[in-house]
Tab-separated table of C-alpha atoms and ligand atoms in Angstrom:
chain	number	residue	atom	x	y	z
A	72	MET	CA	34.026	-44.299	-0.006
A	73	LYS	CA	30.405	-44.187	-1.201
A	74	ILE	CA	29.145	-44.484	2.366
A	75	VAL	CA	31.336	-41.615	3.533
A	76	GLN	CA	29.987	-39.457	0.725
A	77	GLN	CA	26.426	-40.321	1.590
A	78	LEU	CA	26.994	-39.604	5.265
A	79	LEU	CA	28.444	-36.254	4.310
A	80	LEU	CA	25.423	-35.472	2.172
A	81	VAL	CA	23.082	-36.428	4.988
A	82	ALA	CA	25.070	-34.276	7.413
A	83	VAL	CA	24.933	-31.308	5.054
A	84	ALA	CA	21.220	-31.807	4.475
A	85	LEU	CA	20.549	-31.955	8.214
A	86	TRP	CA	22.647	-28.891	8.836
A	87	LEU	CA	20.777	-27.026	6.101
A	88	ARG	CA	17.420	-28.076	7.545
A	89	GLN	CA	18.468	-26.515	10.808
A	90	GLY	CA	18.847	-23.192	9.077
A	91	GLY	CA	22.488	-23.369	8.027
A	92	ALA	CA	23.646	-21.029	5.287
A	93	PRO	CA	22.986	-22.632	1.925
A	94	THR	CA	25.836	-20.562	0.484
A	95	VAL	CA	28.443	-22.979	1.844
A	96	ALA	CA	27.039	-26.219	0.497
A	97	GLY	CA	27.891	-25.358	-3.094
A	98	GLN	CA	24.968	-27.443	-4.299
A	99	CYS	CA	22.263	-24.844	-4.023
A	100	ALA	CA	21.381	-22.627	-6.941
A	101	HIS	CA	21.453	-18.997	-5.896
A	102	ARG	CA	19.734	-17.517	-8.872
A	103	CYS	CA	17.510	-18.320	-11.797
A	104	GLY	CA	18.115	-16.040	-14.728
A	105	ARG	CA	18.575	-12.628	-13.189
A	106	VAL	CA	16.614	-13.321	-10.039
A	107	PRO	CA	18.572	-14.128	-6.854
A	108	ILE	CA	17.047	-16.864	-4.674
A	109	PRO	CA	17.669	-16.256	-0.952
A	110	TYR	CA	17.124	-18.781	1.835
A	111	PRO	CA	14.451	-19.969	2.920
A	112	PHE	CA	13.662	-20.310	-0.811
A	113	GLY	CA	15.523	-22.634	-3.143
A	114	LEU	CA	15.340	-24.915	-6.134
A	115	GLU	CA	16.490	-28.114	-4.398
A	116	PRO	CA	14.817	-29.858	-1.440
A	117	GLN	CA	18.049	-29.825	0.606
A	118	CYS	CA	18.360	-26.044	0.218
A	119	VAL	CA	14.985	-24.871	1.458
A	120	ARG	CA	13.583	-24.498	4.953
A	121	SER	CA	10.629	-26.712	4.021
A	122	ASN	CA	9.052	-27.917	0.790
A	123	GLU	CA	6.684	-24.940	0.726
A	124	PHE	CA	9.680	-22.788	-0.245
A	125	LEU	CA	10.688	-24.863	-3.257
A	126	LEU	CA	10.499	-22.907	-6.512
A	127	ASN	CA	10.982	-23.901	-10.160
A	128	CYS	CA	13.460	-22.503	-12.605
A	129	ASN	CA	12.410	-23.036	-16.205
A	130	LYS	CA	15.770	-23.034	-17.967
A	131	THR	CA	14.277	-22.986	-21.433
A	132	GLU	CA	12.718	-19.562	-20.916
A	133	GLY	CA	14.127	-16.095	-20.418
A	134	ARG	CA	17.817	-15.282	-20.239
A	135	GLY	CA	19.281	-18.085	-18.144
A	136	GLY	CA	15.902	-19.189	-16.874
A	137	ARG	CA	12.589	-18.012	-15.512
A	138	LEU	CA	11.839	-18.373	-11.801
A	139	LEU	CA	8.340	-19.646	-11.157
A	140	LEU	CA	5.873	-20.011	-8.338
A	141	GLY	CA	3.365	-22.343	-9.963
A	142	ASN	CA	2.464	-20.453	-13.138
A	143	TYR	CA	3.561	-17.080	-11.895
A	144	SER	CA	6.810	-15.513	-12.944
A	145	ILE	CA	8.865	-14.273	-9.984
A	146	HIS	CA	10.587	-10.955	-10.470
A	147	LYS	CA	12.082	-10.431	-7.011
A	148	ILE	CA	12.297	-12.060	-3.592
A	149	SER	CA	13.068	-9.894	-0.604
A	150	VAL	CA	14.005	-11.349	2.788
A	151	SER	CA	14.397	-7.975	4.512
A	152	ASP	CA	10.651	-7.293	4.409
A	153	SER	CA	9.412	-10.816	3.503
A	154	THR	CA	7.859	-9.919	0.171
A	155	MET	CA	7.907	-11.368	-3.311
A	156	VAL	CA	7.103	-9.599	-6.573
A	157	ILE	CA	5.427	-11.589	-9.323
A	158	ARG	CA	4.736	-10.443	-12.876
A	159	LEU	CA	1.192	-10.472	-14.143
A	160	PRO	CA	-0.058	-9.650	-17.631
A	161	GLU	CA	-2.245	-6.591	-18.010
A	162	LEU	CA	-5.820	-6.757	-19.179
A	163	ASN	CA	-6.959	-4.873	-22.192
A	164	ASP	CA	-10.054	-4.317	-24.192
A	165	CYS	CA	-9.583	-2.565	-27.516
A	166	TYR	CA	-12.167	-1.479	-30.027
A	167	ASN	CA	-12.114	-0.466	-33.627
A	168	LYS	CA	-14.074	2.314	-35.326
A	169	SER	CA	-17.318	0.393	-35.265
A	170	SER	CA	-16.900	-0.125	-31.518
A	171	LEU	CA	-16.407	-3.800	-31.766
A	172	SER	CA	-14.152	-5.382	-29.256
A	173	VAL	CA	-10.962	-6.620	-30.846
A	174	ASN	CA	-7.726	-7.931	-29.449
A	175	THR	CA	-9.076	-8.618	-26.018
A	176	ASN	CA	-7.523	-10.133	-22.924
A	177	ASN	CA	-10.267	-9.098	-20.615
A	178	SER	CA	-9.985	-11.255	-17.524
A	179	LEU	CA	-7.393	-12.503	-15.111
A	180	SER	CA	-7.608	-14.767	-12.117
A	181	ILE	CA	-4.979	-15.236	-9.455
A	182	ASP	CA	-5.234	-18.103	-7.018
A	183	LEU	CA	-2.584	-18.481	-4.359
A	184	SER	CA	-4.743	-20.545	-2.022
A	185	PRO	CA	-2.638	-23.706	-2.632
A	186	TYR	CA	0.294	-21.848	-1.055
A	187	PRO	CA	-0.423	-21.178	2.628
A	188	GLN	CA	2.440	-18.731	3.160
A	189	TYR	CA	1.402	-16.089	0.600
A	190	ARG	CA	-1.043	-13.190	0.768
A	191	PHE	CA	-1.476	-10.226	-1.546
A	192	SER	CA	0.257	-7.273	0.049
A	193	ALA	CA	-2.630	-5.154	1.314
A	194	ASN	CA	-0.847	-1.817	1.377
A	195	ARG	CA	1.018	-2.010	-1.928
A	196	ASN	CA	-1.342	-3.382	-4.576
A	197	ALA	CA	-4.254	-1.807	-6.369
A	198	LEU	CA	-6.478	-2.461	-9.321
A	199	THR	CA	-5.592	0.342	-11.724
A	200	VAL	CA	-7.891	1.066	-14.656
A	201	LEU	CA	-6.962	3.327	-17.551
A	202	GLY	CA	-9.257	4.294	-20.347
A	203	CYS	CA	-12.391	6.148	-21.266
A	204	ASP	CA	-15.797	4.471	-20.886
A	205	THR	CA	-13.951	1.530	-19.383
A	206	TYR	CA	-15.107	-0.414	-16.398
A	207	ALA	CA	-13.217	-2.995	-14.357
A	208	TYR	CA	-14.283	-5.016	-11.381
A	209	MET	CA	-12.712	-7.566	-9.109
A	210	THR	CA	-14.004	-10.156	-6.693
A	211	ASN	CA	-12.323	-12.197	-4.016
A	212	GLY	CA	-13.360	-14.349	-1.092
A	213	VAL	CA	-14.018	-11.244	1.000
A	214	GLY	CA	-15.825	-8.776	-1.228
A	215	ARG	CA	-15.712	-6.907	-4.490
A	216	GLY	CA	-14.473	-3.636	-5.882
A	217	ALA	CA	-14.879	-1.732	-9.112
A	218	CYS	CA	-13.977	1.532	-10.730
A	219	SER	CA	-14.533	3.361	-13.948
A	220	PRO	CA	-12.320	6.243	-15.046
A	221	TYR	CA	-13.726	9.211	-16.907
A	222	CYS	CA	-12.296	11.363	-19.675
A	223	THR	CA	-13.384	14.855	-20.577
A	224	ARG	CA	-10.668	15.398	-23.097
A	225	TYR	CA	-7.922	13.547	-24.884
A	226	VAL	CA	-5.634	11.564	-22.586
A	227	ASP	CA	-2.509	9.906	-23.888
A	228	LEU	CA	-2.779	6.730	-21.860
A	229	ALA	CA	0.532	5.393	-23.115
A	230	LYS	CA	2.331	8.145	-21.227
A	231	GLU	CA	0.605	7.641	-17.884
A	232	THR	CA	2.843	6.587	-15.010
A	233	THR	CA	0.724	7.878	-12.150
A	234	CYS	CA	-2.978	7.654	-11.578
A	235	LEU	CA	-4.071	11.246	-11.158
A	236	GLY	CA	-7.734	11.100	-12.055
A	237	LEU	CA	-8.424	11.840	-15.690
A	238	GLY	CA	-8.601	8.543	-17.572
A	239	CYS	CA	-7.435	6.588	-14.545
A	240	CYS	CA	-8.857	5.193	-11.322
A	241	GLN	CA	-7.651	2.841	-8.611
A	242	VAL	CA	-9.169	0.503	-6.034
A	243	SER	CA	-7.163	-1.054	-3.202
A	244	ILE	CA	-6.718	-4.800	-3.064
A	245	PRO	CA	-7.059	-6.428	0.356
A	246	GLY	CA	-4.587	-8.926	1.791
A	247	VAL	CA	-6.317	-12.031	0.470
A	248	ASP	CA	-5.095	-14.926	-1.671
A	249	THR	CA	-7.534	-15.151	-4.590
A	250	LEU	CA	-8.713	-12.544	-7.038
A	251	TYR	CA	-10.657	-12.373	-10.275
A	252	VAL	CA	-10.523	-9.228	-12.402
A	253	ARG	CA	-12.497	-8.387	-15.503
A	254	ILE	CA	-12.490	-5.357	-17.766
A	255	SER	CA	-15.258	-4.213	-20.106
A	256	PHE	CA	-16.599	-1.046	-21.665
A	257	PHE	CA	-19.930	0.713	-21.805
A	258	ASN	CA	-21.657	3.473	-23.812
A	259	ASP	CA	-20.705	1.512	-26.939
A	260	ASN	CA	-17.524	3.489	-26.659
A	261	VAL	CA	-18.608	5.670	-29.544
A	262	LYS	CA	-17.386	8.975	-28.249
A	263	VAL	CA	-13.958	7.768	-27.286
A	264	SER	CA	-12.869	5.019	-29.618
A	265	SER	CA	-11.489	7.480	-32.119
A	266	PHE	CA	-8.886	8.757	-29.699
A	267	ASN	CA	-8.510	6.025	-27.089
A	268	PRO	CA	-9.036	2.637	-28.683
A	269	CYS	CA	-8.078	0.593	-25.632
A	270	GLY	CA	-9.021	0.295	-22.017
A	271	VAL	CA	-6.348	-1.222	-19.830
A	272	ALA	CA	-6.446	-2.641	-16.322
A	273	PHE	CA	-3.897	-4.314	-14.148
A	274	VAL	CA	-3.301	-5.364	-10.585
A	275	GLY	CA	0.009	-4.445	-9.067
A	276	ASP	CA	2.124	-1.962	-7.203
A	277	LYS	CA	0.041	1.203	-6.973
A	278	GLU	CA	3.059	3.496	-6.776
A	279	LEU	CA	5.128	2.147	-9.617
A	280	PHE	CA	3.535	1.238	-12.863
A	281	ASN	CA	4.469	1.418	-16.479
A	282	ILE	CA	1.655	1.135	-18.910
A	283	SER	CA	3.999	0.492	-21.852
A	284	SER	CA	5.479	-2.632	-20.330
A	285	LYS	CA	2.224	-4.630	-20.768
A	286	ARG	CA	2.594	-6.336	-17.415
A	287	SER	CA	2.543	-5.356	-13.799
A	288	ASP	CA	4.481	-6.066	-10.649
A	289	PHE	CA	2.215	-7.623	-8.065
A	290	VAL	CA	3.510	-7.660	-4.484
A	291	LEU	CA	3.005	-10.663	-2.202
A	292	ASP	CA	3.687	-10.905	1.512
A	293	TRP	CA	5.002	-14.242	2.696
A	294	THR	CA	5.286	-15.690	6.165
A	295	ILE	CA	7.791	-18.205	7.454
A	296	GLY	CA	5.343	-20.025	9.691
A	297	TRP	CA	1.697	-19.746	8.682
A	298	ASN	CA	-0.107	-21.438	11.513
A	299	VAL	CA	1.775	-20.161	14.557
A	300	THR	CA	2.400	-16.803	16.203
A	301	CYS	CA	5.810	-15.563	17.352
A	302	THR	CA	4.986	-16.499	20.933
A	303	GLN	CA	4.187	-20.076	19.898
A	304	ALA	CA	7.062	-20.416	17.419
A	305	ILE	CA	9.809	-19.278	19.787
A	306	LEU	CA	8.948	-22.075	22.222
A	307	ASN	CA	10.518	-24.611	19.872
A	308	GLN	CA	14.041	-23.403	19.118
A	309	SER	CA	14.708	-26.190	16.609
A	310	SER	CA	11.897	-25.078	14.319
A	311	TYR	CA	11.953	-21.331	15.108
A	312	ALA	CA	12.991	-19.534	11.924
A	313	CYS	CA	14.493	-16.239	13.068
A	314	GLY	CA	18.265	-16.027	13.388
A	315	ASN	CA	20.422	-13.906	15.706
A	316	ASN	CA	19.794	-10.159	16.015
A	317	THR	CA	16.257	-10.395	14.720
A	318	ASP	CA	12.793	-9.331	15.791
A	319	CYS	CA	9.892	-11.696	15.287
A	320	ARG	CA	6.600	-10.119	14.214
A	321	ASP	CA	3.175	-11.655	13.888
A	322	PHE	CA	1.774	-11.255	10.396
A	323	ALA	CA	-0.893	-8.530	10.308
A	324	ASP	CA	-3.140	-9.937	7.560
A	325	GLY	CA	-3.575	-13.483	8.774
A	326	PRO	CA	-1.954	-16.166	10.865
A	327	GLY	CA	1.802	-16.635	10.813
A	328	TYR	CA	5.000	-14.825	11.670
A	329	ARG	CA	7.958	-13.165	9.939
A	330	CYS	CA	11.507	-12.231	10.935
A	331	PHE	CA	13.221	-8.855	10.608
A	332	CYS	CA	16.766	-7.734	11.401
A	333	LYS	CA	16.935	-5.555	14.519
A	334	PRO	CA	17.578	-1.848	13.853
A	335	GLY	CA	21.278	-1.371	13.033
A	336	TYR	CA	21.659	-4.900	11.618
A	337	GLU	CA	21.576	-6.075	8.021
A	338	GLY	CA	21.398	-9.445	6.331
A	339	ASN	CA	19.071	-12.365	5.935
A	340	PRO	CA	16.977	-12.709	9.116
A	341	TYR	CA	16.111	-16.306	8.169
A	342	ASP	CA	19.735	-17.425	7.998
A	343	ARG	CA	20.506	-18.941	11.392
A	344	SER	CA	24.280	-19.177	10.922
A	345	CYS	CA	25.234	-15.829	9.430
A	346	GLY	CA	22.157	-13.675	9.183
A	347	CYS	CA	21.740	-10.163	10.531
A	348	GLN	CA	25.133	-8.530	11.091
A	349	GLY	CA	25.933	-5.244	12.776
A	350	ASN	CA	27.279	-2.513	10.525
B	16	NAG	C1	9.400	-24.351	-19.659
B	16	NAG	O1	8.892	-23.435	-20.591
B	16	NAG	C2	8.680	-23.998	-21.870
B	16	NAG	C3	8.307	-22.884	-22.836
B	16	NAG	O2	7.268	-22.078	-22.321
B	16	NAG	C4	7.594	-25.069	-21.751
B	16	NAG	O3	7.357	-25.654	-23.006
B	16	NAG	C5	8.046	-26.131	-20.753
B	16	NAG	O4	7.013	-27.070	-20.543
B	16	NAG	C6	8.428	-25.506	-19.433
B	16	NAG	N1	9.046	-26.508	-18.584
B	16	NAG	C7	8.708	-26.675	-17.308
B	16	NAG	C8	9.448	-27.718	-16.563
B	16	NAG	O5	7.827	-25.988	-16.755
B	17	NAG	C1	-1.218	-23.140	-14.713
B	17	NAG	O1	-1.974	-22.784	-15.846
B	17	NAG	C2	-2.689	-23.864	-16.419
B	17	NAG	C3	-3.349	-23.385	-17.690
B	17	NAG	O2	-3.528	-22.012	-17.705
B	17	NAG	C4	-3.691	-24.393	-15.412
B	17	NAG	O3	-4.373	-25.505	-15.948
B	17	NAG	C5	-2.943	-24.816	-14.163
B	17	NAG	O4	-3.853	-25.224	-13.172
B	17	NAG	C6	-2.120	-23.667	-13.619
B	17	NAG	N1	-1.336	-24.119	-12.498
B	17	NAG	C7	-1.174	-23.389	-11.399
B	17	NAG	C8	-0.318	-23.989	-10.357
B	17	NAG	O5	-1.674	-22.286	-11.260
B	18	NAG	C1	-14.176	-4.040	-36.357
B	18	NAG	O1	-13.863	-5.392	-35.927
B	18	NAG	C2	-14.839	-6.337	-36.323
B	18	NAG	C3	-14.477	-7.669	-35.664
B	18	NAG	O2	-13.116	-7.968	-35.813
B	18	NAG	C4	-14.867	-6.400	-37.861
B	18	NAG	O3	-15.848	-7.338	-38.262
B	18	NAG	C5	-15.201	-5.019	-38.402
B	18	NAG	O4	-15.128	-5.045	-39.809
B	18	NAG	C6	-14.212	-3.990	-37.884
B	18	NAG	N1	-14.631	-2.635	-38.312
B	18	NAG	C7	-13.764	-1.715	-38.721
B	18	NAG	C8	-14.324	-0.405	-39.130
B	18	NAG	O5	-12.530	-1.919	-38.721
B	19	NAG	C1	-3.107	-12.154	-23.288
B	19	NAG	O1	-2.357	-12.542	-22.137
B	19	NAG	C2	-1.460	-13.620	-22.343
B	19	NAG	C3	-0.793	-13.941	-21.034
B	19	NAG	O2	-1.742	-14.276	-20.084
B	19	NAG	C4	-0.443	-13.226	-23.398
B	19	NAG	O3	0.411	-14.331	-23.670
B	19	NAG	C5	-1.163	-12.804	-24.668
B	19	NAG	O4	-0.222	-12.334	-25.600
B	19	NAG	C6	-2.178	-11.702	-24.388
B	19	NAG	N1	-2.929	-11.401	-25.579
B	19	NAG	C7	-3.164	-10.142	-25.968
B	19	NAG	C8	-3.998	-10.026	-27.193
B	19	NAG	O5	-2.719	-9.173	-25.382
B	20	NAG	C1	8.271	1.293	-19.517
B	20	NAG	O1	8.298	0.071	-20.254
B	20	NAG	C2	8.843	0.213	-21.560
B	20	NAG	C3	8.675	-1.108	-22.296
B	20	NAG	O2	9.039	-2.201	-21.499
B	20	NAG	C4	10.304	0.667	-21.429
B	20	NAG	O3	10.853	0.857	-22.724
B	20	NAG	C5	10.362	1.987	-20.652
B	20	NAG	O4	11.705	2.356	-20.445
B	20	NAG	C6	9.664	1.840	-19.305
B	20	NAG	N1	9.594	3.150	-18.648
B	20	NAG	C7	9.923	3.314	-17.355
B	20	NAG	C8	9.759	4.705	-16.820
B	20	NAG	O5	10.336	2.397	-16.650
B	21	NAG	C1	1.613	-26.120	11.457
B	21	NAG	O1	1.734	-26.734	10.197
B	21	NAG	C2	2.756	-27.698	10.136
B	21	NAG	C3	2.894	-28.173	8.709
B	21	NAG	O2	2.082	-27.479	7.825
B	21	NAG	C4	2.405	-28.837	11.088
B	21	NAG	O3	3.455	-29.791	11.062
B	21	NAG	C5	2.246	-28.294	12.500
B	21	NAG	O4	1.808	-29.311	13.359
B	21	NAG	C6	1.230	-27.147	12.525
B	21	NAG	N1	1.225	-26.544	13.858
B	21	NAG	C7	0.114	-26.157	14.483
B	21	NAG	C8	0.290	-25.503	15.812
B	21	NAG	O5	-0.994	-26.286	13.971
B	22	NAG	C1	10.089	-28.811	17.498
B	22	NAG	O1	10.343	-28.734	16.109
B	22	NAG	C2	10.950	-29.913	15.598
B	22	NAG	C3	11.323	-29.651	14.140
B	22	NAG	O2	10.225	-29.178	13.408
B	22	NAG	C4	9.980	-31.084	15.759
B	22	NAG	O3	10.560	-32.254	15.261
B	22	NAG	C5	9.620	-31.246	17.237
B	22	NAG	O4	8.619	-32.216	17.350
B	22	NAG	C6	9.106	-29.931	17.808
B	22	NAG	N1	8.944	-30.050	19.253
B	22	NAG	C7	7.800	-29.758	19.869
B	22	NAG	C8	7.814	-29.912	21.346
B	22	NAG	O5	6.788	-29.420	19.273
B	23	NAG	C1	23.956	-16.434	17.874
B	23	NAG	O1	23.738	-15.978	19.190
B	23	NAG	C2	24.048	-16.928	20.161
B	23	NAG	C3	23.600	-16.388	21.499
B	23	NAG	O2	23.869	-15.027	21.615
B	23	NAG	C4	25.540	-17.228	20.112
B	23	NAG	O3	25.866	-18.195	21.068
B	23	NAG	C5	25.877	-17.732	18.729
B	23	NAG	O4	27.270	-17.891	18.596
B	23	NAG	C6	25.428	-16.770	17.690
B	23	NAG	N1	25.635	-17.348	16.377
B	23	NAG	C7	26.272	-16.712	15.425
B	23	NAG	C8	26.482	-17.469	14.161
B	23	NAG	O5	26.641	-15.549	15.531
């Protein structure tokens, strides 16, 4: 009896490794808290494509759990465009009437270099800086960037949801995997502290931000194979990740490839048994 069970488990595990739908096994968690976990990701070794896609669910945090990539809180995983959104805290530097820095969280570093399949999404993220007499800079393996917004009159920073110039500036973030950001102020902040006591900076989606939420959504691109191109990957059908009705595309910002449903098809392009379906 025991042996039969074990054989079954082995069979299921093998089938899953070959890209079978984890939905059928019944042993794979499909969400952590409110965040759905699609294949190739998972919480259990038998449910993921390879160990690089194993995530943690901290059940003692959040409502029903908090999905984690290392220390980073995962907000969303998308298989249709191979992205992941993580939550990062915002940086702030606040001053009181005598222009002394109080209540400061003025630096942030992000290091995804231990995870070969992730890159910062080059076209979706920016360093956004809000404030008056505030200065923020960032460095990464490739270069550096900085910006400093200006204010000529009162700006209610708490109401900003777009970066239109006054009291706000943005710098693009390249598709790299490490970043260090620091915020500070200059001019002793004398002329502004009375009406804008805080400078704020964050890295995240440049289109959608919400200054009141105190955190930002940072978009990552992930690849399914990070050391091969489509042409190389397709040669080995047993390790090739893209299912039926998909297009394979080489990743633009580094080595690796990703799968997409062909036009007119929808579903999970990484699911080899019931992925992209016609509609
Ligand atoms: C889960 O989160 C709690 C509270 O932050 C922490 O004490 C605990 O160590 C975490 N557990 C794991 C497995 O990360
Ligand atoms: C998580 O954060 C702790 C303390 O901030 C740090 O020591 C550790 O290296 C981090 N781990 C990862 C995977 O980033
Ligand atoms: C400003 O903050 C500093 C440091 O916390 C404190 O010593 C100083 O008294 C504060 N000044 C005012 C006017 O609140
Ligand atoms: C600073 O950021 C950490 C998260 O990295 C957060 O827990 C803490 O509350 C923040 N502190 C302030 C003063 O905003
Ligand atoms: C911004 O965040 C705050 C606090 O989390 C929330 O109450 C508010 O509804 C959000 N606004 C938008 C436009 O999402
Ligand atoms: C790609 O990496 C995997 C594991 O990380 C390794 O098994 C494989 O040999 C590598 N392939 C090439 C072409 O370097
Ligand atoms: C094809 O991929 C499978 C599974 O990763 C591996 O065991 C096998 O060695 C690969 N074959 C070739 C010719 O590289
Ligand atoms: C995938 O396509 C192949 C070849 O067209 C076909 O033989 C196979 O049945 C398809 N698999 C599924 C699950 O649709």
